CSV table of C-alpha atoms and ligand atoms in Angstrom, one decimal:
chain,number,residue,atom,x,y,z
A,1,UNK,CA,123.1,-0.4,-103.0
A,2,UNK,CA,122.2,-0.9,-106.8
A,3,UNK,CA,118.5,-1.3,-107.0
A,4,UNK,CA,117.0,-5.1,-107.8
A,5,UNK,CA,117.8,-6.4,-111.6
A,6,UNK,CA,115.6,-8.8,-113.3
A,7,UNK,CA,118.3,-11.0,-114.0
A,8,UNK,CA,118.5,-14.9,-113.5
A,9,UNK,CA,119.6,-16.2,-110.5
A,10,UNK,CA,122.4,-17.9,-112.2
A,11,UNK,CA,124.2,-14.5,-113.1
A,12,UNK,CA,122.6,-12.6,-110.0
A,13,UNK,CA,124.6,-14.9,-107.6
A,14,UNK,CA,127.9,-13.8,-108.9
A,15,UNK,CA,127.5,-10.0,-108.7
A,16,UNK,CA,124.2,-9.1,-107.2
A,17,UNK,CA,124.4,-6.7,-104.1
A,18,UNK,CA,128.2,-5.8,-104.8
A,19,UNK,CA,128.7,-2.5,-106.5
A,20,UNK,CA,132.7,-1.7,-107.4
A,21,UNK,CA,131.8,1.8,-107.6
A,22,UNK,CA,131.5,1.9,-104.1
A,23,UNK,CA,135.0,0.0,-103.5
A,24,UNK,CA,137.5,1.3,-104.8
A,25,UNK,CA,136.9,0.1,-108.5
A,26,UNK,CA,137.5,-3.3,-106.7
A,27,UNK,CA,136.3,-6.3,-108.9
A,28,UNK,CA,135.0,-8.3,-105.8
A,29,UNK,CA,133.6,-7.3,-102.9
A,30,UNK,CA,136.4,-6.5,-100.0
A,31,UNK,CA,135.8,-7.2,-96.5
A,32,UNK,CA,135.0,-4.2,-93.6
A,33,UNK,CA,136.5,-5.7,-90.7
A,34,UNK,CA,134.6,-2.5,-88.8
A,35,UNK,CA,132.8,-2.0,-86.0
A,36,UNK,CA,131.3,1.8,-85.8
A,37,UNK,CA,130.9,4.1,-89.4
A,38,UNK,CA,131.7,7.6,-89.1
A,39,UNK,CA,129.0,10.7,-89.4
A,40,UNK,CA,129.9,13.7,-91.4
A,41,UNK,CA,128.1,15.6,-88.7
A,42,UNK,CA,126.4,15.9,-85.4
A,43,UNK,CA,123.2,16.3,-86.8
A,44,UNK,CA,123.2,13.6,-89.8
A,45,UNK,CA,124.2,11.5,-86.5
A,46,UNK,CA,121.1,12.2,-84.3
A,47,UNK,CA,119.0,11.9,-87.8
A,48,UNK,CA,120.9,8.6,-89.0
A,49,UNK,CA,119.6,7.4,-85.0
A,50,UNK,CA,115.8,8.6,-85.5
A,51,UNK,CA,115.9,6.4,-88.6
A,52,UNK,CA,117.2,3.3,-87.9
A,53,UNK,CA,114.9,3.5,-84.1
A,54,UNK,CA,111.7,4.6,-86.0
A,55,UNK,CA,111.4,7.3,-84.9
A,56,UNK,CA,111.4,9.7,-88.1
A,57,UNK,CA,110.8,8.5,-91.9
A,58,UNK,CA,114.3,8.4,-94.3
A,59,UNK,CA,114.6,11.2,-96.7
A,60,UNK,CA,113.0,10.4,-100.2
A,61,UNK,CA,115.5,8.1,-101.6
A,62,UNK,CA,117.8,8.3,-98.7
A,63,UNK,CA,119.9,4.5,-97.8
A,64,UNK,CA,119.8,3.6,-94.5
A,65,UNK,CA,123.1,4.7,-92.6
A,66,UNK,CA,125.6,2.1,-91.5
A,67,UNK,CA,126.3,3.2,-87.8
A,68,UNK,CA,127.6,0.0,-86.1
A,69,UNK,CA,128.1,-3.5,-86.8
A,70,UNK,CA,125.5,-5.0,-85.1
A,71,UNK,CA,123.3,-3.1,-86.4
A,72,UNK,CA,124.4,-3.7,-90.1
A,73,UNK,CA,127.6,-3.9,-91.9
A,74,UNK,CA,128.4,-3.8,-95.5
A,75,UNK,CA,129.4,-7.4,-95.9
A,76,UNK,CA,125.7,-8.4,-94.6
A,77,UNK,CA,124.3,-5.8,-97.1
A,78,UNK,CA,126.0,-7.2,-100.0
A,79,UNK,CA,125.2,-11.1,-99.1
A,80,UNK,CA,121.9,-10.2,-98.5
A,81,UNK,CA,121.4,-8.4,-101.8
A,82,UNK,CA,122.4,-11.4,-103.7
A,83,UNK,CA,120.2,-14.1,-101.4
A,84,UNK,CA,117.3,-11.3,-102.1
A,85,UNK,CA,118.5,-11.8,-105.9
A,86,UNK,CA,118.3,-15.4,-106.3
A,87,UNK,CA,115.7,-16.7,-104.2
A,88,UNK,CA,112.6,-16.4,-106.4
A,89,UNK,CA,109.9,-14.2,-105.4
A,90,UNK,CA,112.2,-12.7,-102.4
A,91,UNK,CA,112.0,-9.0,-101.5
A,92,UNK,CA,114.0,-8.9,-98.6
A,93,UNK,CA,116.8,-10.9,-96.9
A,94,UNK,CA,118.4,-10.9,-93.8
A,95,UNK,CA,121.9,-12.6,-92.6
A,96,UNK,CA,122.8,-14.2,-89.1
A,97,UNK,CA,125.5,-15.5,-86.9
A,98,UNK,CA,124.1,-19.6,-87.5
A,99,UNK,CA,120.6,-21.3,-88.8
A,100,UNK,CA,119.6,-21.7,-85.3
A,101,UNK,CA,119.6,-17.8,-84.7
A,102,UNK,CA,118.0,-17.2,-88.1
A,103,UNK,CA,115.4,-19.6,-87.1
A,104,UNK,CA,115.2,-18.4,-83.2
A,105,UNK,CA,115.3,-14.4,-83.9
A,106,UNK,CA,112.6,-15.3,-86.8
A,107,UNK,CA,110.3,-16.9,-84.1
A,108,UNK,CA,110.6,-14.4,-81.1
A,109,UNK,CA,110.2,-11.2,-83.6
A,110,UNK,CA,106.8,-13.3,-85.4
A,111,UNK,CA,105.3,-15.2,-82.2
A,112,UNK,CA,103.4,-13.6,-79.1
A,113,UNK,CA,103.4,-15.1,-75.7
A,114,UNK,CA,99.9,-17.1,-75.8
A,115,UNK,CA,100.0,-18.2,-79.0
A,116,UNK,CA,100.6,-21.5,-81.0
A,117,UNK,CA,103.0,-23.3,-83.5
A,118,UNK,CA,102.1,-25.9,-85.7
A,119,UNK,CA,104.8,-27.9,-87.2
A,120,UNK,CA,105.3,-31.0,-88.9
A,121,UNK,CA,107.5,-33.3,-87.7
A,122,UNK,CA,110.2,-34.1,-87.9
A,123,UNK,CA,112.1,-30.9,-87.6
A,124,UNK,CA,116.4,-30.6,-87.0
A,125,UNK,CA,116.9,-31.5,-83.5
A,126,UNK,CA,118.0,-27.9,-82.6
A,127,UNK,CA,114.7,-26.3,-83.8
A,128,UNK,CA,112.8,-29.5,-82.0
A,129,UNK,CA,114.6,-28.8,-78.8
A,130,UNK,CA,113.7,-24.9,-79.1
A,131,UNK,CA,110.0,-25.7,-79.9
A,132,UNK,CA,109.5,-28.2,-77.2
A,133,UNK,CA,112.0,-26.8,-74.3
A,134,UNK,CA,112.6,-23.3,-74.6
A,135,UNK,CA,109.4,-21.6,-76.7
A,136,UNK,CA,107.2,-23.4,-73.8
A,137,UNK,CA,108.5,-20.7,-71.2
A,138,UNK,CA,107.6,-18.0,-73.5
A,139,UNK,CA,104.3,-19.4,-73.2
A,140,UNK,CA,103.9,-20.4,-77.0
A,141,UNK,CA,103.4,-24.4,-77.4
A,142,UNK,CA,104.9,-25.8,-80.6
A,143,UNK,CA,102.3,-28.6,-81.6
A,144,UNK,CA,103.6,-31.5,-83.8
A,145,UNK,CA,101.4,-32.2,-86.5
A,146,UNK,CA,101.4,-35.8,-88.7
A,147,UNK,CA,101.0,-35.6,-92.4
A,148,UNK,CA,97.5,-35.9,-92.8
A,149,UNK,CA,96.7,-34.3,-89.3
A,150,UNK,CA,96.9,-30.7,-90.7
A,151,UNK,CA,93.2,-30.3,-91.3
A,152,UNK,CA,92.2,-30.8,-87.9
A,153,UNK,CA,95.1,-29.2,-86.2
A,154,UNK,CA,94.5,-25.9,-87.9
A,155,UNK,CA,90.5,-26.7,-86.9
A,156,UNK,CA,91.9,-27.3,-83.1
A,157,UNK,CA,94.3,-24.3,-82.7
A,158,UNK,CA,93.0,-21.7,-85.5
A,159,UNK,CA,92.2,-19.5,-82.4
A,160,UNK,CA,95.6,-19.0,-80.9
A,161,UNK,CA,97.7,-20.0,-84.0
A,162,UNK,CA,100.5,-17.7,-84.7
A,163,UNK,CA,102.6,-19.1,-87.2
A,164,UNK,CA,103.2,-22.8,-89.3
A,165,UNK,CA,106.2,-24.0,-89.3
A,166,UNK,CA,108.1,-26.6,-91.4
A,167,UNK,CA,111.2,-28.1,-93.0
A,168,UNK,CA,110.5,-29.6,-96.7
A,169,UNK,CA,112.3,-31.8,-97.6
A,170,UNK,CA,113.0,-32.6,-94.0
A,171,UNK,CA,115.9,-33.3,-91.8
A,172,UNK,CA,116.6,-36.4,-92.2
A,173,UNK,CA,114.0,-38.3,-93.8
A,174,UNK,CA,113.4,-35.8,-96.7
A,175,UNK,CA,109.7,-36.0,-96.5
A,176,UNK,CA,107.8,-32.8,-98.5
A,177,UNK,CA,104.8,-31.3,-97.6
A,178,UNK,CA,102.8,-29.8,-100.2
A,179,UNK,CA,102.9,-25.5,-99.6
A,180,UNK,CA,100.3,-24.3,-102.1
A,181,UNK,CA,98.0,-26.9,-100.5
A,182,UNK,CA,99.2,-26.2,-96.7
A,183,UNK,CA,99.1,-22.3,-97.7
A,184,UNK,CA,95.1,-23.0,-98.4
A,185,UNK,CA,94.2,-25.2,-95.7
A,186,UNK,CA,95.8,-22.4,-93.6
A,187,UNK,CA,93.8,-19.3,-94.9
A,188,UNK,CA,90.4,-21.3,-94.6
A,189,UNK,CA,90.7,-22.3,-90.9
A,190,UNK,CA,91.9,-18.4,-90.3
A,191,UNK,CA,90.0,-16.2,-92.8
A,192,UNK,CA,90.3,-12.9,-91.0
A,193,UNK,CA,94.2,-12.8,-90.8
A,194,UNK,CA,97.1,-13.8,-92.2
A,195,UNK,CA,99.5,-16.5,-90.2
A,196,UNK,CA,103.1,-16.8,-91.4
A,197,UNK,CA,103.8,-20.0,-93.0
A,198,UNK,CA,108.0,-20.4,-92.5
A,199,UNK,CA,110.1,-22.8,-94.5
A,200,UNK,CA,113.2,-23.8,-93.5
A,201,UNK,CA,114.1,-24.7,-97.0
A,202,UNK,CA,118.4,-25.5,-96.2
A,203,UNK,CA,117.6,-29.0,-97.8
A,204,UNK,CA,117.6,-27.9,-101.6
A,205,UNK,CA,118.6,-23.8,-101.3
A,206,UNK,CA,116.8,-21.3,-103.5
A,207,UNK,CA,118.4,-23.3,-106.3
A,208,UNK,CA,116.2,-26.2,-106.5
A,209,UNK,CA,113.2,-24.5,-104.3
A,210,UNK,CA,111.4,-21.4,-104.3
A,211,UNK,CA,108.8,-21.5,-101.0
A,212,UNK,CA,107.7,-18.0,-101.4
A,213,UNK,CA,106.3,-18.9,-104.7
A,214,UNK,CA,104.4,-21.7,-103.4
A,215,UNK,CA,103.0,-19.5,-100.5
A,216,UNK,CA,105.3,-19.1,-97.9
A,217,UNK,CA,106.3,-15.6,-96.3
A,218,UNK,CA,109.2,-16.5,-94.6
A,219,UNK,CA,112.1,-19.1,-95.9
A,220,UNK,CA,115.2,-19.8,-93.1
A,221,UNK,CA,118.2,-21.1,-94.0
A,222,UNK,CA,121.3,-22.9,-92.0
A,223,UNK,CA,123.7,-21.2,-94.4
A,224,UNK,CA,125.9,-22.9,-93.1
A,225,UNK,CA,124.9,-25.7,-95.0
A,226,UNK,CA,124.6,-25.5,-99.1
A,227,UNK,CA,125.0,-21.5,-98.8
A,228,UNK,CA,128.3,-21.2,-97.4
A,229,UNK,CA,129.0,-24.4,-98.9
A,230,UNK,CA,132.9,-25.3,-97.9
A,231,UNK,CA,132.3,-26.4,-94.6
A,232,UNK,CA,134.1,-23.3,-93.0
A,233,UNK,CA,131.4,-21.5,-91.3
A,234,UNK,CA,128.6,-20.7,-89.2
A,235,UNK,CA,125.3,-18.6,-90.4
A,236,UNK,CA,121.9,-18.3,-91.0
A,237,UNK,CA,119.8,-16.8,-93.6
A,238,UNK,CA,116.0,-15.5,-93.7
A,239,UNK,CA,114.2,-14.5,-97.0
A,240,UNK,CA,111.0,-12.8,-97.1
A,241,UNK,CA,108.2,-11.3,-99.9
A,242,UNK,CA,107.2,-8.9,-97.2
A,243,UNK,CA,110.0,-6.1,-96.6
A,244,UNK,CA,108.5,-5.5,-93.4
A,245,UNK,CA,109.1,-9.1,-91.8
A,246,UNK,CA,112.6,-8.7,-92.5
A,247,UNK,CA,112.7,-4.8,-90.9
A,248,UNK,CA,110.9,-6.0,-88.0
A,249,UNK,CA,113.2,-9.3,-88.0
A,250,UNK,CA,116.6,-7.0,-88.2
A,251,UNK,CA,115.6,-4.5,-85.4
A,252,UNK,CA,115.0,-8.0,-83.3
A,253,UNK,CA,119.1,-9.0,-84.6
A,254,UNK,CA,120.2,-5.8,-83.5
A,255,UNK,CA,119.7,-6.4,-79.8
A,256,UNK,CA,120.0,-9.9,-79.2
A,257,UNK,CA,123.6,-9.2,-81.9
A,258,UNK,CA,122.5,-12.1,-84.2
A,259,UNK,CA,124.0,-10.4,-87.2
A,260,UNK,CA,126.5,-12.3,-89.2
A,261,UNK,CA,130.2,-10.6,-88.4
A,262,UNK,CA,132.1,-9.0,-91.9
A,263,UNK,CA,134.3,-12.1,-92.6
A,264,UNK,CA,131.7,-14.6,-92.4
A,265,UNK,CA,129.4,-12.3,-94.5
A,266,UNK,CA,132.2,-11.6,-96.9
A,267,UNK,CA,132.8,-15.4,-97.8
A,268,UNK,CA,129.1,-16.1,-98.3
A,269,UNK,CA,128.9,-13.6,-100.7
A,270,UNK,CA,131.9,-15.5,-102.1
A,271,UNK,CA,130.4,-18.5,-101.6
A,272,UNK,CA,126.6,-17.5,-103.7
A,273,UNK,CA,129.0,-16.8,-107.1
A,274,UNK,CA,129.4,-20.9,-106.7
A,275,UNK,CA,126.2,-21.9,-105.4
A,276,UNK,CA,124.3,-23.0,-108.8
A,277,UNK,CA,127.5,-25.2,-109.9
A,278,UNK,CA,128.0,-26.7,-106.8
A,279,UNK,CA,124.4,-27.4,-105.8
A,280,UNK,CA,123.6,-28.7,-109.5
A,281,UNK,CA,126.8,-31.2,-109.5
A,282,UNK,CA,125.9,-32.4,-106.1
A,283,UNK,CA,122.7,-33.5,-107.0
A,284,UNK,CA,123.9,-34.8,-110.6
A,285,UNK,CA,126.5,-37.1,-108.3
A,286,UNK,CA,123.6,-38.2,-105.4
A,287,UNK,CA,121.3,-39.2,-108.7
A,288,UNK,CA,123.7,-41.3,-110.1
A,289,UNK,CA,125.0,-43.0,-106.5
A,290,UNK,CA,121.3,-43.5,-105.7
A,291,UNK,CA,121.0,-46.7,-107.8
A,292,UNK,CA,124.3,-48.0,-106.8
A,293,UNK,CA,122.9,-47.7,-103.0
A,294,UNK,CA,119.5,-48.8,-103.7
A,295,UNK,CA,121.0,-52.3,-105.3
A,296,UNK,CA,123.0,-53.4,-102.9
A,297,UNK,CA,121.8,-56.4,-100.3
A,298,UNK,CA,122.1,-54.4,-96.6
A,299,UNK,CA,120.2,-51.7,-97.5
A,300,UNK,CA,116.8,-51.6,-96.5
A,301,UNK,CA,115.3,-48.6,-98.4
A,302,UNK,CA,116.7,-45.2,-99.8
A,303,UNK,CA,114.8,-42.0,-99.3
A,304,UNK,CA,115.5,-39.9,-102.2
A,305,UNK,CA,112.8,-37.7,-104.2
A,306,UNK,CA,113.0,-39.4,-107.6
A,307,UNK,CA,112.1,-42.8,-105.6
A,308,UNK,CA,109.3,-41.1,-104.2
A,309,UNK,CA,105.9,-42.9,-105.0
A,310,UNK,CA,101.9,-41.5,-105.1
A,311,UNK,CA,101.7,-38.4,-102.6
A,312,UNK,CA,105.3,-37.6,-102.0
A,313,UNK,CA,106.7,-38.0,-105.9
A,314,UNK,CA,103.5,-35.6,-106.9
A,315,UNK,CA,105.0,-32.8,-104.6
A,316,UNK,CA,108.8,-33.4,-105.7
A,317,UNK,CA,106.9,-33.0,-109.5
A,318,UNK,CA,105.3,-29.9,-108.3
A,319,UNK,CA,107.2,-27.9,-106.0
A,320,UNK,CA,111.3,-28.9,-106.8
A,321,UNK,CA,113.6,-28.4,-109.8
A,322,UNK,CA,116.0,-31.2,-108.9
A,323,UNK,CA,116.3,-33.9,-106.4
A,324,UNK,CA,119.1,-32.4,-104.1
A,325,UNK,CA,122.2,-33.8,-102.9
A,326,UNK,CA,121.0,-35.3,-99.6
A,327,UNK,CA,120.3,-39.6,-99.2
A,328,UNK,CA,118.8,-40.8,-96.2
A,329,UNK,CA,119.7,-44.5,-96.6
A,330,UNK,CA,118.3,-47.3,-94.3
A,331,UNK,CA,120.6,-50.3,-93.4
A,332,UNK,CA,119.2,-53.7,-92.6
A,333,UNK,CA,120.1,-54.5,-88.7
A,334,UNK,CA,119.9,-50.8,-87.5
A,335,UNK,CA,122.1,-49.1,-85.5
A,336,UNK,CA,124.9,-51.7,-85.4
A,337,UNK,CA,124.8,-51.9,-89.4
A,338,UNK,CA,124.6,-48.1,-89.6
A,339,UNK,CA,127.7,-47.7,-87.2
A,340,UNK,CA,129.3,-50.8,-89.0
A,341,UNK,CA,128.8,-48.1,-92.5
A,342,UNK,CA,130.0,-44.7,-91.3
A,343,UNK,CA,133.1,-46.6,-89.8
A,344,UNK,CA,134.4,-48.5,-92.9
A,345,UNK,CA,134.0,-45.4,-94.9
A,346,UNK,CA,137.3,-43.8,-96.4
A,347,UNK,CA,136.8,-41.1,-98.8
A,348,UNK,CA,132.6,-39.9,-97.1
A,349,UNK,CA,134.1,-38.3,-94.0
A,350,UNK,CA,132.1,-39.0,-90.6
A,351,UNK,CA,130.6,-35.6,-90.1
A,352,UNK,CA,126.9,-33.9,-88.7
A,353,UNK,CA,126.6,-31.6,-90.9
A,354,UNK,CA,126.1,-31.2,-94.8
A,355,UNK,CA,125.8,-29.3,-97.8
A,356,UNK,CA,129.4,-28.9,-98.3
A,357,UNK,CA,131.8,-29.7,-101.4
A,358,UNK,CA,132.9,-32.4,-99.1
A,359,UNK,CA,130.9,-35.8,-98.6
A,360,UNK,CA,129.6,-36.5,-95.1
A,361,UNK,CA,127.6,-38.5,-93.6
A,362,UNK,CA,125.8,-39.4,-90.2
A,363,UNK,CA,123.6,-41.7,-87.9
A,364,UNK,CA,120.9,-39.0,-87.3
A,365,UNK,CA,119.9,-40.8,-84.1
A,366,UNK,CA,122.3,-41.0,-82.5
A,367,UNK,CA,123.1,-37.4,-83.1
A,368,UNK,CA,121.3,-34.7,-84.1
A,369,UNK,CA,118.1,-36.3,-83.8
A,370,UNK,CA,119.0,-37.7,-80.8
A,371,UNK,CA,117.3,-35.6,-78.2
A,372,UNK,CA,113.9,-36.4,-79.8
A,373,UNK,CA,110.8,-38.1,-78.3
A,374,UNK,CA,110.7,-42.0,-78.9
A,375,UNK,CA,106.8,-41.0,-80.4
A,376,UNK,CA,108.6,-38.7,-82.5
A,377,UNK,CA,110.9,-40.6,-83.8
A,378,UNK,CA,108.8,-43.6,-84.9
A,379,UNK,CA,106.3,-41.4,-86.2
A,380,UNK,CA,108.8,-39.2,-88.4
A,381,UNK,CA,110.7,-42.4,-89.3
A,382,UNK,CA,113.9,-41.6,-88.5
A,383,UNK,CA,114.4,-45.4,-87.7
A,384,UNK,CA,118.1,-46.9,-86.1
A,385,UNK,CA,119.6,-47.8,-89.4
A,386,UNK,CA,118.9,-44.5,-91.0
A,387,UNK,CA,122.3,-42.8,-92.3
A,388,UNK,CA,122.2,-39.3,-93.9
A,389,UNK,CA,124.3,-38.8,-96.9
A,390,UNK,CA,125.4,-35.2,-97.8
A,391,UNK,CA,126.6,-35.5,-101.4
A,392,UNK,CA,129.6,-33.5,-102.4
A,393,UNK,CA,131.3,-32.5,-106.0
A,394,UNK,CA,133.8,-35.1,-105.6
A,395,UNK,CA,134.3,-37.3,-108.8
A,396,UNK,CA,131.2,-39.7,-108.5
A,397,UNK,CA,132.8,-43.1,-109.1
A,398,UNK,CA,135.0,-42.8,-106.5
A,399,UNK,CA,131.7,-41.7,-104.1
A,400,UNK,CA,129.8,-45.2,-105.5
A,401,UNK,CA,132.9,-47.1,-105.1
A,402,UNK,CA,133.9,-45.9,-101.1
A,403,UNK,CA,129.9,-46.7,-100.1
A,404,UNK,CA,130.0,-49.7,-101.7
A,405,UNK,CA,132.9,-51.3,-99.9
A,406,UNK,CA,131.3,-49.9,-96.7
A,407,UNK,CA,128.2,-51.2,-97.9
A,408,UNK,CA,130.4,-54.8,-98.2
A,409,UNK,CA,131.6,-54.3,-95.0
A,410,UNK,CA,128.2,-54.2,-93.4
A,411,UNK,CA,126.9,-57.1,-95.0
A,412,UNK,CA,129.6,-59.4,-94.9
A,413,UNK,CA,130.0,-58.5,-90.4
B,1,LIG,C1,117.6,-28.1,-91.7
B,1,LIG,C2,118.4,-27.4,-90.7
B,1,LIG,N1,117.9,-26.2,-90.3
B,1,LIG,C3,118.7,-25.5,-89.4
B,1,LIG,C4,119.9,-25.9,-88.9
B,1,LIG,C5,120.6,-25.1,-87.9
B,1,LIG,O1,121.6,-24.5,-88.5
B,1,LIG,P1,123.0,-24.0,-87.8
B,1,LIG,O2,123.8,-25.3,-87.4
B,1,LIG,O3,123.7,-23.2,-88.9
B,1,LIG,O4,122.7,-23.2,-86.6
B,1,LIG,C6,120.4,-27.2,-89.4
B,1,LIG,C7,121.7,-27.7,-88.9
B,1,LIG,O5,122.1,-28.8,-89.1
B,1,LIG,C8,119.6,-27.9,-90.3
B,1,LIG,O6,120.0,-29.1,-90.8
């Protein structure tokens, strides 16, 4: 692979990681559909084996061997070259088969039986239900902390603490937490070593969010979400400053098989060439339907970072380039009005999941929230009117005018 380029993320996205030379002369990157990579000899074999296992040290300038695909495939190489490209500060990247085994492989390569998680709440309901039902019989608790618990949680656990983890903005509510600030409470309740602060930053993508420049070491990604971007697959993404996270991460991936296959590789690489345009007129089209939501008589409140006030706008300010595409929107007369919403839509499709060119939108919890704790859910807000909005790149007009009527049809039930 080419070696990094200082080049903005903007042009770094469409080429980064892809070298034609190495192709063919192709343009774009083709797909390997292949599961086991040929050895010129015997020996390069057995050496090509001592490397990737750690046992022996590569040759001075020698690229590690593709030997079989779930170990590492070209396809994964070449998306994870242009992630490493474009999210700012990044060193090393690593692709997966969905966010939930970026986020899972992440946590059993970092964590240690005994030790602690603190995270603030809330969380997506499938990395809730692995912190509270499955990390528990590894014998690492996942502690929820409250916005202004953090000081005393990190007093509480310092001892056992093995990593901090958070979502920011936040599924769904889009509440931030302030990183450079977390980053320092962290180091001063454990001077003598370094715990992992991971972001799962899928809300606003390296496009509108750069984590590792505002202290974190690890950033997860469902990239199935804004990376992928159409809606059409499943995978997961980790970035790192730290080259050795993501070695230690991969050599986890390569026995539980978490690895993203070729094709699914292949058409996020496609997918990153698109990601500044799509990302940018999603958020341009949420802005302007903001207002046009906010207005109108059943809704209750809209949670969107230019609305933010005191705490919450100064960390949008600080730590974001743009607002994002996503809404949370609460209805007046909860989860009848919210169900009376997402059924009198017509052109916003009734869908859990986001990020796409496509708007979508859901009752959070009654769905993926919906396995969460009653405490949890009053304290994180996510109340029975709540609807998440996924903003696509659809013409906005139409967008204001299909919310509106179902905005009509709540009010007028
Ligand atoms: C913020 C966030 N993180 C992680 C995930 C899990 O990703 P995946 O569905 O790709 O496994 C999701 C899925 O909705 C999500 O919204």
């Amino acid at each position: 692979m080419r070696p990094p380029q200082h080049l903005h993320p903007e042009t770094s996205s469409v080429s980064e990681g892809f070298d034609p030379a190495l192709s063919v002369m192709a343009a774009r990157p083709p797909i390997y559909p292949v599961s086991t990579y040929c050895f010129a000899t015997a020996e390069a074999a057995a050496h090509h084996f001592e490397v990737a296992l750690g046992k022996t040290a590569a040759l001075p300038g020698e690229a590690a061997s593709l030997i079989y695909a779930r170990l590492n495939h070209p396809n994964a190489e070449m998306f994870e070259d242009a992630l490493r490209s474009v999210e700012r500060g990044a060193e090393a990247a690593a692709a997966f088969t969905s966010g939930m085994s970026a986020i899972t492989t992440t946590l059993l390569t970092l964590l240690r039986p005994g030790q602690k998680v603190l995270y603030q709440r809330p969380v997506y309901g499938g990395t809730d239900h692995f912190f509270r039902h499955m990390l528990p019989e590894w014998n690492v608790q996942a502690i929820a902390v409250t916005d202004d618990g953090w000081e005393a949680a990190l007093a509480a656990h310092a001892k056992e603490l093995g990593m901090v983890y958070l979502e920011t903005p936040a599924n769904p509510t889009l509440q931030m937490v302030d990183l450079g600030e977390l980053r320092a409470k962290l180091d001063r309740a454990c001077p003598d070593r370094h715990v992992p602060l991971v972001v799962d930053n899928t809300f606003l993508g390296p496009v509108f969010q750069s984590p590792l420049e505002h202290g974190a070491d690890a950033v997860l990604y469902s990239a199935t979400k804004f990376l992928g971007g159409h809606s059409d697959l499943v995978a997961g993404a980790l970035t790192t400053r730290d080259p050795e996270i993501v070695a230690r991460v991969k050599t986890t991936r390569a026995f539980l098989g978490t690895i993203c296959e070729p094709f699914t590789a292949w058409m996020l690489q496609r997918s990153m060439a698109t990601l500044w345009l799509r990302m940018t007129k999603q958020s341009k089209n949420a802005a302007k339907l903001v207002p046009v939501i906010s207005a109108h008589p059943a809704v209750e409140r809209v949670h969107y970072p230019t609305l933010f006030a005191g705490e919450q706008a100064r960390i949008y300010q600080k730590q974001c380039r743009a607002p994002g595409a996503m809404i949370a929107i609460e209805l007046r007369g909860g989860s009848p009005a919210a169900f009376r919403f997402l059924d009198a839509l017509k052109v916003v499709r009734l869908a859990v999941s986001l990020g796409g060119v496509e708007s979508l939108a859901t009752h959070p919890r009654s769905t993926t929230a919906s396995e969460m704790s009653d405490e949890d859910l009053r304290i994180s807000g996510v109340t029975e009117g709540l609807v998440r909005l996924s903003v696509g790149v659809e013409y906005w007009r139409d967008l204001a005018a299909d919310l509106g009527q179902a905005l009509d049809a709540v009010s007028t039930a």
